[in-house]
Amino acid sequence: MTAAPDLLWRRCAHLGRVLLPQADQEPGERTDRHEHLRTWGISQAAGERLIEIFTALAAHAVAADAAISAERLGGLPLETVADAATGKRDFELLAGLPATFDDVRDDQAVALFRLSAYEGGQASRRLFRLSREVRHALTVLANSSPTRRPTCEDVCRRAADSDLR
């Protein structure tokens, strides 16, 4: 049986993985993001992976703060996750994470995020810029949603409908 914190993390990580492919369905989104990453001197692969993990961390932080279970994560509004991405300090996003991750890529990405958060300087600036990209991607999805106040579940459902895993 899977422990509740691990299940919550896996659901948050899934949200992070499906965010960019869905946002990229809007015209110009991918091109603009790649241009931003290039301008900031961040490789496309590293930048997009950090955006994914940043999204997962923001969703996880909100869920942990509100004591939301993995089963109720889907009801979390995208706007709330976007607010956490830009409103919480980097180290606040790291609180309450599982001790280990099933996916080694998550473990590596969280370690890079943690290193950047505590390093300061350019690394902190990079996280600030990426937080704006997370917020932008979530806002794009919220604005393109047929529902009035889209939730994490809406994003995951759209991803499943589009065969995004």
mmCIF file of C-alpha atoms in Angstrom:
data_model
loop_
_atom_site.group_PDB
_atom_site.id
_atom_site.type_symbol
_atom_site.label_atom_id
_atom_site.label_comp_id
_atom_site.label_asym_id
_atom_site.label_seq_id
_atom_site.Cartn_x
_atom_site.Cartn_y
_atom_site.Cartn_z
ATOM 1 C CA MET A 1 0.000 0.000 0.000
ATOM 2 C CA THR A 2 1.264 3.471 -0.884
ATOM 3 C CA ALA A 3 1.755 5.983 1.921
ATOM 4 C CA ALA A 4 -0.426 9.093 1.685
ATOM 5 C CA PRO A 5 2.499 11.570 1.397
ATOM 6 C CA ASP A 6 3.984 9.568 -1.479
ATOM 7 C CA LEU A 7 0.644 9.438 -3.286
ATOM 8 C CA LEU A 8 0.173 13.182 -2.812
ATOM 9 C CA TRP A 9 3.639 13.836 -4.228
ATOM 10 C CA ARG A 10 3.044 11.550 -7.232
ATOM 11 C CA ARG A 11 -0.172 13.407 -8.069
ATOM 12 C CA CYS A 12 1.562 16.776 -7.753
ATOM 13 C CA ALA A 13 4.433 15.519 -9.925
ATOM 14 C CA HIS A 14 1.924 14.338 -12.534
ATOM 15 C CA LEU A 15 0.412 17.824 -12.636
ATOM 16 C CA GLY A 16 3.894 19.236 -13.212
ATOM 17 C CA ARG A 17 4.588 16.793 -16.049
ATOM 18 C CA VAL A 18 1.383 17.562 -17.953
ATOM 19 C CA LEU A 19 1.448 21.343 -17.489
ATOM 20 C CA LEU A 20 3.772 22.355 -20.315
ATOM 21 C CA PRO A 21 2.431 19.969 -22.976
ATOM 22 C CA GLN A 22 -1.029 21.399 -22.362
ATOM 23 C CA ALA A 23 0.104 25.021 -22.254
ATOM 24 C CA ASP A 24 2.016 24.390 -25.496
ATOM 25 C CA GLN A 25 -1.274 23.699 -27.266
ATOM 26 C CA GLU A 26 -1.839 27.462 -27.174
ATOM 27 C CA PRO A 27 -0.214 29.327 -30.100
ATOM 28 C CA GLY A 28 3.265 30.673 -29.419
ATOM 29 C CA GLU A 29 3.601 29.392 -25.857
ATOM 30 C CA ARG A 30 6.438 26.937 -26.491
ATOM 31 C CA THR A 31 8.328 29.378 -28.704
ATOM 32 C CA ASP A 32 8.053 32.170 -26.139
ATOM 33 C CA ARG A 33 9.156 29.913 -23.277
ATOM 34 C CA HIS A 34 12.134 28.611 -25.230
ATOM 35 C CA GLU A 35 13.140 32.184 -26.083
ATOM 36 C CA HIS A 36 12.901 33.196 -22.412
ATOM 37 C CA LEU A 37 15.023 30.232 -21.341
ATOM 38 C CA ARG A 38 17.604 30.992 -24.025
ATOM 39 C CA THR A 39 17.738 34.673 -22.996
ATOM 40 C CA TRP A 40 18.266 33.689 -19.361
ATOM 41 C CA GLY A 41 21.017 31.214 -20.233
ATOM 42 C CA ILE A 42 19.008 28.196 -19.084
ATOM 43 C CA SER A 43 19.065 25.095 -21.232
ATOM 44 C CA GLN A 44 15.681 24.081 -22.577
ATOM 45 C CA ALA A 45 15.786 20.628 -20.987
ATOM 46 C CA ALA A 46 16.867 21.875 -17.544
ATOM 47 C CA GLY A 47 14.481 24.825 -17.629
ATOM 48 C CA GLU A 48 11.469 22.749 -18.563
ATOM 49 C CA ARG A 49 12.298 20.095 -15.979
ATOM 50 C CA LEU A 50 12.611 22.800 -13.313
ATOM 51 C CA ILE A 51 9.270 24.277 -14.404
ATOM 52 C CA GLU A 52 7.712 20.815 -14.010
ATOM 53 C CA ILE A 53 9.166 20.310 -10.548
ATOM 54 C CA PHE A 54 8.365 23.898 -9.542
ATOM 55 C CA THR A 55 4.716 23.243 -10.423
ATOM 56 C CA ALA A 56 4.728 20.031 -8.394
ATOM 57 C CA LEU A 57 6.349 21.784 -5.438
ATOM 58 C CA ALA A 58 3.820 24.637 -5.537
ATOM 59 C CA ALA A 59 0.870 22.230 -5.664
ATOM 60 C CA HIS A 60 2.384 20.119 -2.903
ATOM 61 C CA ALA A 61 3.024 23.147 -0.679
ATOM 62 C CA VAL A 62 -0.570 24.331 -1.017
ATOM 63 C CA ALA A 63 -1.901 20.834 -0.332
ATOM 64 C CA ALA A 64 0.366 20.421 2.697
ATOM 65 C CA ASP A 65 -0.545 23.854 4.095
ATOM 66 C CA ALA A 66 -4.267 23.137 3.743
ATOM 67 C CA ALA A 67 -3.946 19.485 4.831
ATOM 68 C CA ILE A 68 -5.446 18.374 1.519
ATOM 69 C CA SER A 69 -5.190 14.657 0.826
ATOM 70 C CA ALA A 70 -4.051 13.190 -2.470
ATOM 71 C CA GLU A 71 -7.661 12.307 -3.193
ATOM 72 C CA ARG A 72 -8.749 15.935 -2.772
ATOM 73 C CA LEU A 73 -5.811 17.490 -4.671
ATOM 74 C CA GLY A 74 -7.878 17.553 -7.855
ATOM 75 C CA GLY A 75 -10.180 20.186 -6.380
ATOM 76 C CA LEU A 76 -7.326 22.646 -5.908
ATOM 77 C CA PRO A 77 -7.841 25.697 -8.159
ATOM 78 C CA LEU A 78 -5.056 26.438 -10.663
ATOM 79 C CA GLU A 79 -5.088 30.025 -9.437
ATOM 80 C CA THR A 80 -4.092 28.845 -5.948
ATOM 81 C CA VAL A 81 -1.151 26.844 -7.325
ATOM 82 C CA ALA A 82 -0.089 29.834 -9.454
ATOM 83 C CA ASP A 83 -0.218 32.081 -6.380
ATOM 84 C CA ALA A 84 1.970 29.628 -4.447
ATOM 85 C CA ALA A 85 4.506 29.450 -7.289
ATOM 86 C CA THR A 86 5.134 33.179 -7.106
ATOM 87 C CA GLY A 87 4.006 33.984 -3.576
ATOM 88 C CA LYS A 88 5.871 31.447 -1.486
ATOM 89 C CA ARG A 89 9.575 31.701 -0.842
ATOM 90 C CA ASP A 90 11.633 28.989 -2.509
ATOM 91 C CA PHE A 91 12.482 27.180 0.710
ATOM 92 C CA GLU A 92 8.795 27.192 1.739
ATOM 93 C CA LEU A 93 8.051 25.057 -1.309
ATOM 94 C CA LEU A 94 10.442 22.417 0.009
ATOM 95 C CA ALA A 95 8.671 21.874 3.348
ATOM 96 C CA GLY A 96 6.878 18.592 3.932
ATOM 97 C CA LEU A 97 8.269 16.702 0.952
ATOM 98 C CA PRO A 98 8.650 12.917 1.109
ATOM 99 C CA ALA A 99 12.058 11.764 2.341
ATOM 100 C CA THR A 100 12.578 9.796 -0.874
ATOM 101 C CA PHE A 101 11.002 9.797 -4.316
ATOM 102 C CA ASP A 102 9.972 6.823 -6.431
ATOM 103 C CA ASP A 103 11.180 8.600 -9.574
ATOM 104 C CA VAL A 104 14.910 9.335 -9.596
ATOM 105 C CA ARG A 105 14.222 12.302 -11.930
ATOM 106 C CA ASP A 106 12.042 13.873 -9.226
ATOM 107 C CA ASP A 107 14.784 13.295 -6.671
ATOM 108 C CA GLN A 108 17.368 14.965 -8.935
ATOM 109 C CA ALA A 109 15.108 17.886 -9.859
ATOM 110 C CA VAL A 110 14.167 18.560 -6.221
ATOM 111 C CA ALA A 111 17.865 18.424 -5.301
ATOM 112 C CA LEU A 112 18.656 20.990 -8.030
ATOM 113 C CA PHE A 113 15.765 23.184 -6.878
ATOM 114 C CA ARG A 114 16.979 22.901 -3.264
ATOM 115 C CA LEU A 115 20.538 23.767 -4.261
ATOM 116 C CA SER A 116 19.333 26.776 -6.258
ATOM 117 C CA ALA A 117 17.087 27.972 -3.421
ATOM 118 C CA TYR A 118 19.900 27.978 -0.884
ATOM 119 C CA GLU A 119 22.691 29.112 -3.201
ATOM 120 C CA GLY A 120 21.234 32.587 -3.739
ATOM 121 C CA GLY A 121 22.510 35.042 -6.356
ATOM 122 C CA GLN A 122 22.076 33.905 -9.960
ATOM 123 C CA ALA A 123 20.472 30.637 -8.870
ATOM 124 C CA SER A 124 17.793 32.509 -6.937
ATOM 125 C CA ARG A 125 17.198 34.795 -9.894
ATOM 126 C CA ARG A 126 16.776 31.722 -12.105
ATOM 127 C CA LEU A 127 14.134 30.312 -9.729
ATOM 128 C CA PHE A 128 12.332 33.662 -9.651
ATOM 129 C CA ARG A 129 12.187 33.697 -13.456
ATOM 130 C CA LEU A 130 11.007 30.099 -13.568
ATOM 131 C CA SER A 131 8.300 30.861 -10.990
ATOM 132 C CA ARG A 132 6.936 33.449 -13.417
ATOM 133 C CA GLU A 133 6.929 30.829 -16.191
ATOM 134 C CA VAL A 134 4.999 28.418 -13.956
ATOM 135 C CA ARG A 135 2.467 31.125 -13.135
ATOM 136 C CA HIS A 136 2.168 32.036 -16.808
ATOM 137 C CA ALA A 137 1.600 28.411 -17.898
ATOM 138 C CA LEU A 138 -1.038 27.901 -15.197
ATOM 139 C CA THR A 139 -2.740 31.157 -16.185
ATOM 140 C CA VAL A 140 -2.748 30.137 -19.851
ATOM 141 C CA LEU A 141 -4.458 26.867 -18.925
ATOM 142 C CA ALA A 142 -6.926 28.633 -16.651
ATOM 143 C CA ASN A 143 -7.813 31.127 -19.378
ATOM 144 C CA SER A 144 -8.252 28.413 -21.999
ATOM 145 C CA SER A 145 -10.444 26.278 -19.756
ATOM 146 C CA PRO A 146 -14.157 26.025 -20.445
ATOM 147 C CA THR A 147 -14.819 26.020 -16.686
ATOM 148 C CA ARG A 148 -15.018 29.232 -14.713
ATOM 149 C CA ARG A 149 -12.405 28.358 -12.067
ATOM 150 C CA PRO A 150 -10.367 25.405 -13.358
ATOM 151 C CA THR A 151 -8.769 22.956 -10.947
ATOM 152 C CA CYS A 152 -5.827 20.584 -10.953
ATOM 153 C CA GLU A 153 -8.252 17.781 -11.818
ATOM 154 C CA ASP A 154 -9.370 19.684 -14.920
ATOM 155 C CA VAL A 155 -5.751 19.818 -16.102
ATOM 156 C CA CYS A 156 -5.182 16.118 -15.404
ATOM 157 C CA ARG A 157 -8.439 15.171 -17.121
ATOM 158 C CA ARG A 158 -7.534 17.231 -20.213
ATOM 159 C CA ALA A 159 -4.106 15.583 -20.229
ATOM 160 C CA ALA A 160 -5.663 12.113 -20.111
ATOM 161 C CA ASP A 161 -8.083 13.065 -22.888
ATOM 162 C CA SER A 162 -5.087 14.185 -24.974
ATOM 163 C CA ASP A 163 -3.107 11.030 -24.090
ATOM 164 C CA LEU A 164 -0.501 13.085 -22.200
ATOM 165 C CA ARG A 165 1.028 11.059 -19.397
#
